[in-house]
CSV table of C-alpha atoms and ligand atoms in Angstrom, one decimal:
chain,number,residue,atom,x,y,z
A,1,UNK,CA,-34.4,-82.3,49.6
A,2,UNK,CA,-35.2,-84.3,46.5
A,3,UNK,CA,-35.8,-83.1,42.9
A,4,UNK,CA,-39.1,-84.4,41.7
A,5,UNK,CA,-39.5,-82.5,38.5
A,6,UNK,CA,-37.6,-80.5,35.9
A,7,UNK,CA,-38.6,-78.1,33.1
A,8,UNK,CA,-37.0,-75.6,30.7
A,9,UNK,CA,-37.9,-73.2,27.9
A,10,UNK,CA,-35.7,-71.3,25.3
A,11,UNK,CA,-36.4,-68.6,22.9
A,12,UNK,CA,-37.1,-69.6,19.3
A,13,UNK,CA,-34.5,-67.4,17.7
A,14,UNK,CA,-31.2,-69.3,16.9
A,15,UNK,CA,-28.2,-67.0,16.5
A,16,UNK,CA,-25.3,-68.8,15.0
A,17,UNK,CA,-21.7,-67.7,15.1
A,18,UNK,CA,-21.7,-66.9,11.4
A,19,UNK,CA,-24.7,-64.6,12.0
A,20,UNK,CA,-22.4,-62.7,14.4
A,21,UNK,CA,-19.8,-62.4,11.7
A,22,UNK,CA,-22.2,-60.0,9.9
A,23,UNK,CA,-21.8,-57.2,12.5
A,24,UNK,CA,-18.8,-58.2,14.6
A,25,UNK,CA,-15.1,-58.6,13.8
A,26,UNK,CA,-15.2,-62.2,14.8
A,27,UNK,CA,-15.3,-65.7,13.3
A,28,UNK,CA,-17.0,-69.0,13.9
A,29,UNK,CA,-13.5,-70.6,14.2
A,30,UNK,CA,-12.4,-68.1,17.0
A,31,UNK,CA,-15.6,-68.5,19.0
A,32,UNK,CA,-15.7,-72.3,18.7
A,33,UNK,CA,-12.0,-72.7,19.6
A,34,UNK,CA,-12.0,-70.3,22.5
A,35,UNK,CA,-15.5,-71.1,24.0
A,36,UNK,CA,-17.0,-74.3,22.4
A,37,UNK,CA,-20.1,-72.3,21.5
A,38,UNK,CA,-21.6,-72.8,18.0
A,39,UNK,CA,-25.0,-71.0,18.5
A,40,UNK,CA,-27.2,-69.6,21.2
A,41,UNK,CA,-30.9,-68.7,21.6
A,42,UNK,CA,-31.7,-65.1,22.0
A,43,UNK,CA,-35.0,-63.4,22.9
A,44,UNK,CA,-36.7,-61.7,19.9
A,45,UNK,CA,-40.4,-61.5,20.3
A,46,UNK,CA,-40.8,-63.5,23.6
A,47,UNK,CA,-41.0,-62.1,27.1
A,48,UNK,CA,-38.8,-63.6,29.7
A,49,UNK,CA,-41.8,-64.2,32.0
A,50,UNK,CA,-43.4,-66.4,29.2
A,51,UNK,CA,-40.2,-68.6,29.1
A,52,UNK,CA,-40.2,-68.7,32.9
A,53,UNK,CA,-43.8,-69.7,33.2
A,54,UNK,CA,-43.4,-72.4,30.5
A,55,UNK,CA,-40.3,-73.9,32.3
A,56,UNK,CA,-42.3,-73.8,35.6
A,57,UNK,CA,-45.3,-75.5,34.1
A,58,UNK,CA,-43.1,-78.2,32.5
A,59,UNK,CA,-41.4,-78.8,35.9
A,60,UNK,CA,-44.8,-79.0,37.8
A,61,UNK,CA,-46.2,-81.4,35.1
A,62,UNK,CA,-43.0,-83.5,35.3
A,63,UNK,CA,-43.3,-83.6,39.1
A,64,UNK,CA,-47.0,-84.5,38.9
A,65,UNK,CA,-48.2,-81.5,40.9
A,66,UNK,CA,-50.6,-78.6,40.3
A,67,UNK,CA,-50.0,-75.0,40.9
A,68,UNK,CA,-52.1,-75.2,44.1
A,69,UNK,CA,-49.6,-77.7,45.5
A,70,UNK,CA,-46.6,-75.3,45.2
A,71,UNK,CA,-45.9,-73.9,48.7
A,72,UNK,CA,-43.1,-71.5,47.8
A,73,UNK,CA,-41.5,-70.1,44.7
A,74,UNK,CA,-37.8,-69.1,44.5
A,75,UNK,CA,-37.0,-67.1,41.3
A,76,UNK,CA,-33.3,-66.6,40.3
A,77,UNK,CA,-33.0,-63.6,38.0
A,78,UNK,CA,-30.4,-60.9,37.2
A,79,UNK,CA,-32.5,-58.6,34.9
A,80,UNK,CA,-35.8,-58.5,33.2
A,81,UNK,CA,-38.1,-55.7,31.9
A,82,UNK,CA,-39.7,-55.3,35.3
A,83,UNK,CA,-37.6,-53.4,37.9
A,84,UNK,CA,-40.3,-54.2,40.3
A,85,UNK,CA,-42.1,-56.4,41.3
A,86,UNK,CA,-39.8,-59.4,41.4
A,87,UNK,CA,-40.2,-61.8,38.5
A,88,UNK,CA,-41.3,-64.5,41.0
A,89,UNK,CA,-44.5,-62.5,41.6
A,90,UNK,CA,-45.2,-62.4,37.8
A,91,UNK,CA,-44.6,-66.1,37.5
A,92,UNK,CA,-46.9,-66.9,40.4
A,93,UNK,CA,-49.8,-65.2,38.7
A,94,UNK,CA,-49.1,-66.7,35.3
A,95,UNK,CA,-49.0,-70.3,36.6
A,96,UNK,CA,-52.0,-69.8,38.9
A,97,UNK,CA,-50.1,-70.4,42.2
A,98,UNK,CA,-51.0,-68.6,45.4
A,99,UNK,CA,-47.9,-69.2,47.6
A,100,UNK,CA,-45.3,-66.7,48.6
A,101,UNK,CA,-42.4,-65.9,46.2
A,102,UNK,CA,-38.9,-64.7,46.6
A,103,UNK,CA,-36.4,-63.4,44.0
A,104,UNK,CA,-32.7,-63.8,44.4
A,105,UNK,CA,-29.9,-62.3,42.3
A,106,UNK,CA,-26.7,-64.3,42.6
A,107,UNK,CA,-25.8,-64.2,38.9
A,108,UNK,CA,-24.9,-67.5,37.3
A,109,UNK,CA,-24.7,-69.2,40.7
A,110,UNK,CA,-28.4,-68.5,41.4
A,111,UNK,CA,-29.5,-72.1,41.1
A,112,UNK,CA,-27.1,-73.4,43.7
A,113,UNK,CA,-28.1,-70.6,46.1
A,114,UNK,CA,-31.8,-71.3,45.4
A,115,UNK,CA,-31.2,-75.0,46.3
A,116,UNK,CA,-29.5,-74.0,49.5
A,117,UNK,CA,-32.4,-71.7,50.5
A,118,UNK,CA,-34.9,-74.5,49.5
A,119,UNK,CA,-33.1,-77.0,51.7
A,120,UNK,CA,-33.2,-74.7,54.7
A,121,UNK,CA,-36.9,-73.8,54.1
A,122,UNK,CA,-37.9,-77.5,53.8
A,123,UNK,CA,-36.0,-78.3,57.0
A,124,UNK,CA,-37.4,-75.5,59.0
A,125,UNK,CA,-40.9,-74.8,57.7
A,126,UNK,CA,-44.0,-76.8,57.1
A,127,UNK,CA,-43.6,-76.8,53.3
A,128,UNK,CA,-44.0,-79.7,50.9
A,129,UNK,CA,-43.2,-78.5,47.4
A,130,UNK,CA,-40.8,-75.6,46.4
A,131,UNK,CA,-40.6,-74.4,42.8
A,132,UNK,CA,-37.3,-73.0,41.7
A,133,UNK,CA,-37.3,-71.0,38.5
A,134,UNK,CA,-34.1,-69.6,37.0
A,135,UNK,CA,-35.0,-67.2,34.2
A,136,UNK,CA,-32.4,-65.1,32.5
A,137,UNK,CA,-31.9,-62.8,29.5
A,138,UNK,CA,-28.2,-62.0,29.7
A,139,UNK,CA,-28.2,-61.2,26.0
A,140,UNK,CA,-30.1,-58.0,26.9
A,141,UNK,CA,-27.3,-57.0,29.3
A,142,UNK,CA,-24.5,-57.1,26.6
A,143,UNK,CA,-23.0,-54.4,24.5
A,144,UNK,CA,-23.4,-56.1,21.1
A,145,UNK,CA,-20.4,-54.2,19.8
A,146,UNK,CA,-18.2,-55.8,22.3
A,147,UNK,CA,-17.0,-59.0,20.6
A,148,UNK,CA,-15.3,-60.4,23.7
A,149,UNK,CA,-18.5,-60.6,25.8
A,150,UNK,CA,-21.7,-60.7,23.6
A,151,UNK,CA,-20.7,-63.9,21.8
A,152,UNK,CA,-20.8,-65.8,25.1
A,153,UNK,CA,-24.4,-65.5,26.2
A,154,UNK,CA,-27.9,-66.8,25.4
A,155,UNK,CA,-31.4,-66.5,27.1
A,156,UNK,CA,-33.3,-69.3,28.8
A,157,UNK,CA,-35.3,-70.5,31.7
A,158,UNK,CA,-34.9,-73.7,33.7
A,159,UNK,CA,-37.0,-74.9,36.6
A,160,UNK,CA,-37.2,-77.7,39.2
A,161,UNK,CA,-39.6,-78.8,41.9
A,162,UNK,CA,-38.1,-80.0,45.1
A,163,UNK,CA,-39.7,-81.7,48.1
A,164,UNK,CA,-38.5,-83.2,51.4
A,165,UNK,CA,-36.0,-86.0,51.0
A,166,UNK,CA,-32.4,-86.9,51.6
A,167,UNK,CA,-30.8,-86.6,48.2
A,168,UNK,CA,-28.7,-83.5,48.9
A,169,UNK,CA,-25.4,-84.9,50.3
A,170,UNK,CA,-23.5,-81.6,50.6
A,171,UNK,CA,-23.9,-78.0,49.5
A,172,UNK,CA,-21.7,-74.9,49.8
A,173,UNK,CA,-22.1,-71.3,48.6
A,174,UNK,CA,-19.6,-68.5,48.8
A,175,UNK,CA,-19.1,-64.9,47.8
A,176,UNK,CA,-15.8,-63.3,47.2
A,177,UNK,CA,-16.3,-59.6,46.4
A,178,UNK,CA,-14.6,-59.0,43.0
A,179,UNK,CA,-16.9,-56.5,41.3
A,180,UNK,CA,-14.3,-55.4,38.7
A,181,UNK,CA,-14.2,-58.8,37.0
A,182,UNK,CA,-17.7,-58.6,35.8
A,183,UNK,CA,-20.3,-55.8,36.3
A,184,UNK,CA,-22.8,-53.5,34.8
A,185,UNK,CA,-23.9,-50.1,36.1
A,186,UNK,CA,-26.9,-48.1,34.9
A,187,UNK,CA,-28.2,-44.7,35.6
A,188,UNK,CA,-31.3,-44.5,37.9
A,189,UNK,CA,-34.0,-41.9,37.5
A,190,UNK,CA,-32.7,-38.4,38.2
A,191,UNK,CA,-34.1,-36.5,41.2
A,192,UNK,CA,-33.8,-32.7,42.0
A,193,UNK,CA,-31.3,-33.7,44.7
A,194,UNK,CA,-28.7,-35.8,42.9
A,195,UNK,CA,-25.4,-34.1,42.8
A,196,UNK,CA,-23.1,-37.1,42.2
A,197,UNK,CA,-21.9,-38.3,38.8
A,198,UNK,CA,-23.4,-41.6,37.8
A,199,UNK,CA,-22.2,-44.1,35.2
A,200,UNK,CA,-24.0,-46.1,32.7
A,201,UNK,CA,-21.7,-48.8,31.3
A,202,UNK,CA,-24.1,-49.5,28.5
A,203,UNK,CA,-23.7,-53.2,28.9
A,204,UNK,CA,-21.6,-55.7,30.9
A,205,UNK,CA,-18.0,-54.9,31.5
A,206,UNK,CA,-16.0,-58.1,31.8
A,207,UNK,CA,-12.4,-59.0,32.2
A,208,UNK,CA,-12.6,-62.4,30.5
A,209,UNK,CA,-9.2,-63.6,31.7
A,210,UNK,CA,-9.9,-62.7,35.3
A,211,UNK,CA,-13.3,-64.4,35.2
A,212,UNK,CA,-11.7,-67.4,33.6
A,213,UNK,CA,-9.1,-67.8,36.4
A,214,UNK,CA,-11.6,-67.0,39.2
A,215,UNK,CA,-14.0,-69.5,37.7
A,216,UNK,CA,-11.5,-72.4,37.6
A,217,UNK,CA,-9.9,-71.7,41.0
A,218,UNK,CA,-13.2,-71.2,42.9
A,219,UNK,CA,-14.9,-74.2,41.3
A,220,UNK,CA,-12.0,-76.4,42.1
A,221,UNK,CA,-12.1,-75.3,45.8
A,222,UNK,CA,-15.9,-75.8,45.9
A,223,UNK,CA,-15.8,-79.2,44.4
A,224,UNK,CA,-13.0,-80.3,46.7
A,225,UNK,CA,-15.0,-79.0,49.7
A,226,UNK,CA,-18.3,-80.7,48.9
A,227,UNK,CA,-16.6,-84.0,48.1
A,228,UNK,CA,-15.0,-83.8,51.6
A,229,UNK,CA,-18.3,-82.8,53.2
A,230,UNK,CA,-20.0,-85.8,51.6
A,231,UNK,CA,-17.2,-88.1,52.4
A,232,UNK,CA,-16.8,-89.0,48.8
A,233,UNK,CA,-14.0,-89.0,46.1
A,234,UNK,CA,-14.1,-87.6,42.6
A,235,UNK,CA,-14.6,-91.2,41.3
A,236,UNK,CA,-17.8,-91.6,43.3
A,237,UNK,CA,-19.5,-88.9,41.2
A,238,UNK,CA,-21.4,-90.2,38.1
A,239,UNK,CA,-22.0,-86.8,36.4
A,240,UNK,CA,-20.5,-83.4,36.8
A,241,UNK,CA,-23.2,-81.0,35.8
A,242,UNK,CA,-21.3,-77.7,35.6
A,243,UNK,CA,-22.3,-74.2,34.8
A,244,UNK,CA,-22.2,-73.8,31.0
A,245,UNK,CA,-19.9,-70.9,30.4
A,246,UNK,CA,-16.9,-72.0,28.4
A,247,UNK,CA,-15.8,-75.5,27.3
A,248,UNK,CA,-12.3,-74.6,28.3
A,249,UNK,CA,-13.4,-73.8,31.9
A,250,UNK,CA,-15.1,-77.2,32.0
A,251,UNK,CA,-12.0,-78.9,30.6
A,252,UNK,CA,-9.8,-77.2,33.3
A,253,UNK,CA,-12.1,-78.4,36.1
A,254,UNK,CA,-12.2,-81.9,34.5
A,255,UNK,CA,-8.4,-82.1,34.6
A,256,UNK,CA,-8.4,-81.2,38.2
A,257,UNK,CA,-10.8,-84.0,39.2
A,258,UNK,CA,-9.1,-86.3,36.7
A,259,UNK,CA,-12.3,-87.8,35.4
A,260,UNK,CA,-13.5,-89.1,32.0
A,261,UNK,CA,-15.0,-86.6,29.5
A,262,UNK,CA,-18.2,-88.7,29.4
A,263,UNK,CA,-18.9,-87.6,33.0
A,264,UNK,CA,-19.2,-83.9,31.9
A,265,UNK,CA,-22.4,-83.4,29.9
A,266,UNK,CA,-22.7,-80.1,28.1
A,267,UNK,CA,-25.1,-78.2,25.9
A,268,UNK,CA,-23.3,-74.8,25.8
A,269,UNK,CA,-22.4,-75.5,22.1
A,270,UNK,CA,-26.2,-74.9,21.3
A,271,UNK,CA,-27.2,-72.5,24.0
A,272,UNK,CA,-24.1,-70.5,25.2
A,273,UNK,CA,-24.0,-69.2,28.8
A,274,UNK,CA,-27.6,-68.7,30.1
A,275,UNK,CA,-26.5,-67.6,33.5
A,276,UNK,CA,-28.4,-69.3,36.4
A,277,UNK,CA,-30.7,-71.1,34.0
A,278,UNK,CA,-27.8,-73.1,32.6
A,279,UNK,CA,-27.7,-76.0,35.2
A,280,UNK,CA,-31.5,-76.5,35.7
A,281,UNK,CA,-32.1,-76.4,31.9
A,282,UNK,CA,-29.2,-78.9,31.4
A,283,UNK,CA,-30.7,-81.2,34.1
A,284,UNK,CA,-34.0,-81.0,32.2
A,285,UNK,CA,-32.4,-81.9,28.9
A,286,UNK,CA,-30.5,-84.8,30.5
A,287,UNK,CA,-33.6,-86.1,32.3
A,288,UNK,CA,-35.9,-85.9,29.2
A,289,UNK,CA,-33.2,-87.6,27.1
A,290,UNK,CA,-33.1,-90.4,29.7
A,291,UNK,CA,-29.4,-89.7,30.5
A,292,UNK,CA,-30.0,-89.6,34.3
A,293,UNK,CA,-30.4,-92.9,36.1
A,294,UNK,CA,-31.9,-93.3,39.6
A,295,UNK,CA,-29.2,-93.5,42.2
A,296,UNK,CA,-26.6,-91.6,40.2
A,297,UNK,CA,-24.6,-89.1,42.1
A,298,UNK,CA,-24.5,-85.6,40.5
A,299,UNK,CA,-22.1,-82.9,41.3
A,300,UNK,CA,-23.4,-79.4,40.4
A,301,UNK,CA,-21.0,-76.4,40.4
A,302,UNK,CA,-21.4,-72.8,39.3
A,303,UNK,CA,-19.7,-69.4,39.4
A,304,UNK,CA,-20.8,-65.9,38.5
A,305,UNK,CA,-20.6,-62.2,38.9
A,306,UNK,CA,-20.0,-61.1,42.4
A,307,UNK,CA,-17.9,-63.3,42.5
A,308,UNK,CA,-20.5,-65.8,43.7
A,309,UNK,CA,-19.7,-69.5,43.6
A,310,UNK,CA,-21.4,-72.7,44.8
A,311,UNK,CA,-21.4,-76.5,44.5
A,312,UNK,CA,-23.5,-79.4,45.7
A,313,UNK,CA,-23.7,-83.2,45.5
A,314,UNK,CA,-27.2,-84.6,44.8
A,315,UNK,CA,-28.4,-88.1,44.4
A,316,UNK,CA,-30.8,-88.4,41.4
A,317,UNK,CA,-33.9,-90.3,42.4
A,318,UNK,CA,-36.6,-89.1,40.1
B,1,ACO,N1,-13.6,-62.8,18.0
B,1,ACO,C1,-12.3,-62.6,17.6
B,1,ACO,N2,-11.3,-62.2,18.4
B,1,ACO,C2,-11.7,-61.9,19.6
B,1,ACO,C3,-13.0,-62.0,20.1
B,1,ACO,C4,-13.9,-62.5,19.2
B,1,ACO,N3,-15.2,-62.7,19.6
B,1,ACO,N4,-13.0,-61.6,21.4
B,1,ACO,C5,-11.7,-61.3,21.8
B,1,ACO,N5,-10.9,-61.4,20.7
B,1,ACO,C6,-9.5,-61.1,20.6
B,1,ACO,C7,-9.0,-60.2,21.6
B,1,ACO,O1,-9.2,-58.8,21.2
B,1,ACO,C8,-7.5,-60.5,21.7
B,1,ACO,O2,-6.9,-59.9,20.6
B,1,ACO,P1,-5.4,-59.3,20.8
B,1,ACO,O3,-4.5,-60.5,21.1
B,1,ACO,O4,-5.1,-58.7,19.4
B,1,ACO,O5,-5.5,-58.3,21.9
B,1,ACO,C9,-7.5,-62.0,21.4
B,1,ACO,O6,-8.8,-62.3,20.8
B,1,ACO,C10,-7.4,-62.9,22.7
B,1,ACO,O7,-8.3,-62.4,23.7
B,1,ACO,P2,-8.3,-63.0,25.1
B,1,ACO,O8,-9.2,-62.2,26.0
B,1,ACO,O9,-6.9,-63.3,25.6
B,1,ACO,O10,-9.0,-64.4,24.8
B,1,ACO,P3,-9.3,-65.6,25.7
B,1,ACO,O11,-8.6,-66.8,25.2
B,1,ACO,O12,-9.1,-65.2,27.2
B,1,ACO,O13,-10.8,-65.8,25.5
B,1,ACO,C11,-12.9,-65.4,26.6
B,1,ACO,C12,-11.7,-64.8,25.9
B,1,ACO,C13,-13.6,-66.4,25.7
B,1,ACO,C14,-13.9,-64.3,27.0
B,1,ACO,C15,-12.4,-66.1,27.9
B,1,ACO,O14,-11.5,-65.3,28.6
B,1,ACO,C16,-13.5,-66.6,28.8
B,1,ACO,O15,-14.3,-67.4,28.4
B,1,ACO,N6,-13.6,-66.0,30.0
B,1,ACO,C17,-14.7,-66.4,31.0
B,1,ACO,C18,-15.9,-65.5,30.6
B,1,ACO,C19,-17.1,-66.0,31.3
B,1,ACO,O16,-17.3,-67.2,31.5
B,1,ACO,N7,-18.0,-65.0,31.7
B,1,ACO,C20,-19.2,-65.3,32.3
B,1,ACO,C21,-19.1,-65.5,33.8
B,1,ACO,S1,-20.5,-66.1,34.5
B,1,ACO,C22,-21.5,-64.8,34.8
B,1,ACO,O17,-21.8,-64.4,35.9
B,1,ACO,C23,-22.2,-64.0,33.7
């Protein structure tokens, strides 16, 4: 596979840490020190599908293809206002594509899972261009009275177009069932037949410290594994494009691979954790700021609820 286009879109509403101080027992100093986040973008008047379609159109334009040339759409999404149909179906109509679509829900690791599916589809089917759209509104999943979780997240969409090529040097995805670390349950429609008790957690329940430890230990394992699969060392990687969750998680991973800070681009200070949109949106930022050079080796790594994890090594040749 080869990435030939990137795109992203973010809500217009900027929510700074000091704005959170107005209704939460928190402080800019605490949030910046513990997470590295200064502000995030949160949906106010936009619809997530509008952000997703904008990111998709930007990626197609950047790739130099039209909607008719998209052969398959993979949409990574955890929640949106539609329970059904899948967000990919909505995006297909909005951008004017006619190809099949598939939604996946692998939490923050969704982009790596989508790349893995795209690689397999490109290898086994007669497809040319696959559009991956990661569109997430985690801010809508939070309990905004819970200071330990709502401060972390922001909404965004990121997209890439991939085609056949040999830029993907190694990829690995895993799932380790650890539901208690991070989950949300909601009540479904009642029926005349339901007798069991159902729970609505009214937002995400997260054990931050467990997630932190799982994130670091699984990412380290994934990175080690994909480096071995590709026959490379940590020094051979030009940029580590990691899931943007917490600057301290990125720092812990950086210490493990023992590489310079300059190899770890980040934008979580401005956008917070945007779930599966974080890596494709960061790639788009880097690409549009001319910070990615042809031939550079990128290592992508993510983790999320599940616990899902994944990493890959990708040569940049756009
Ligand atoms: N402001 C002020 N104080 C706070 C806040 C806040 N926003 N949040 C928690 N605190 C308090 C706690 O109540 C606690 O107080 P106490 O000592 O009186 O009990 C104290 O700060 C320390 O809390 P800890 O939980 O120990 O803080 P920690 O350093 O672990 O940081 C954090 C918490 C930022 C959540 C960290 O654990 C983390 O980033 N974990 C990973 C979370 C994550 O990445 N989740 C997303 C996963 S990806 C996905 O799939 C969605």
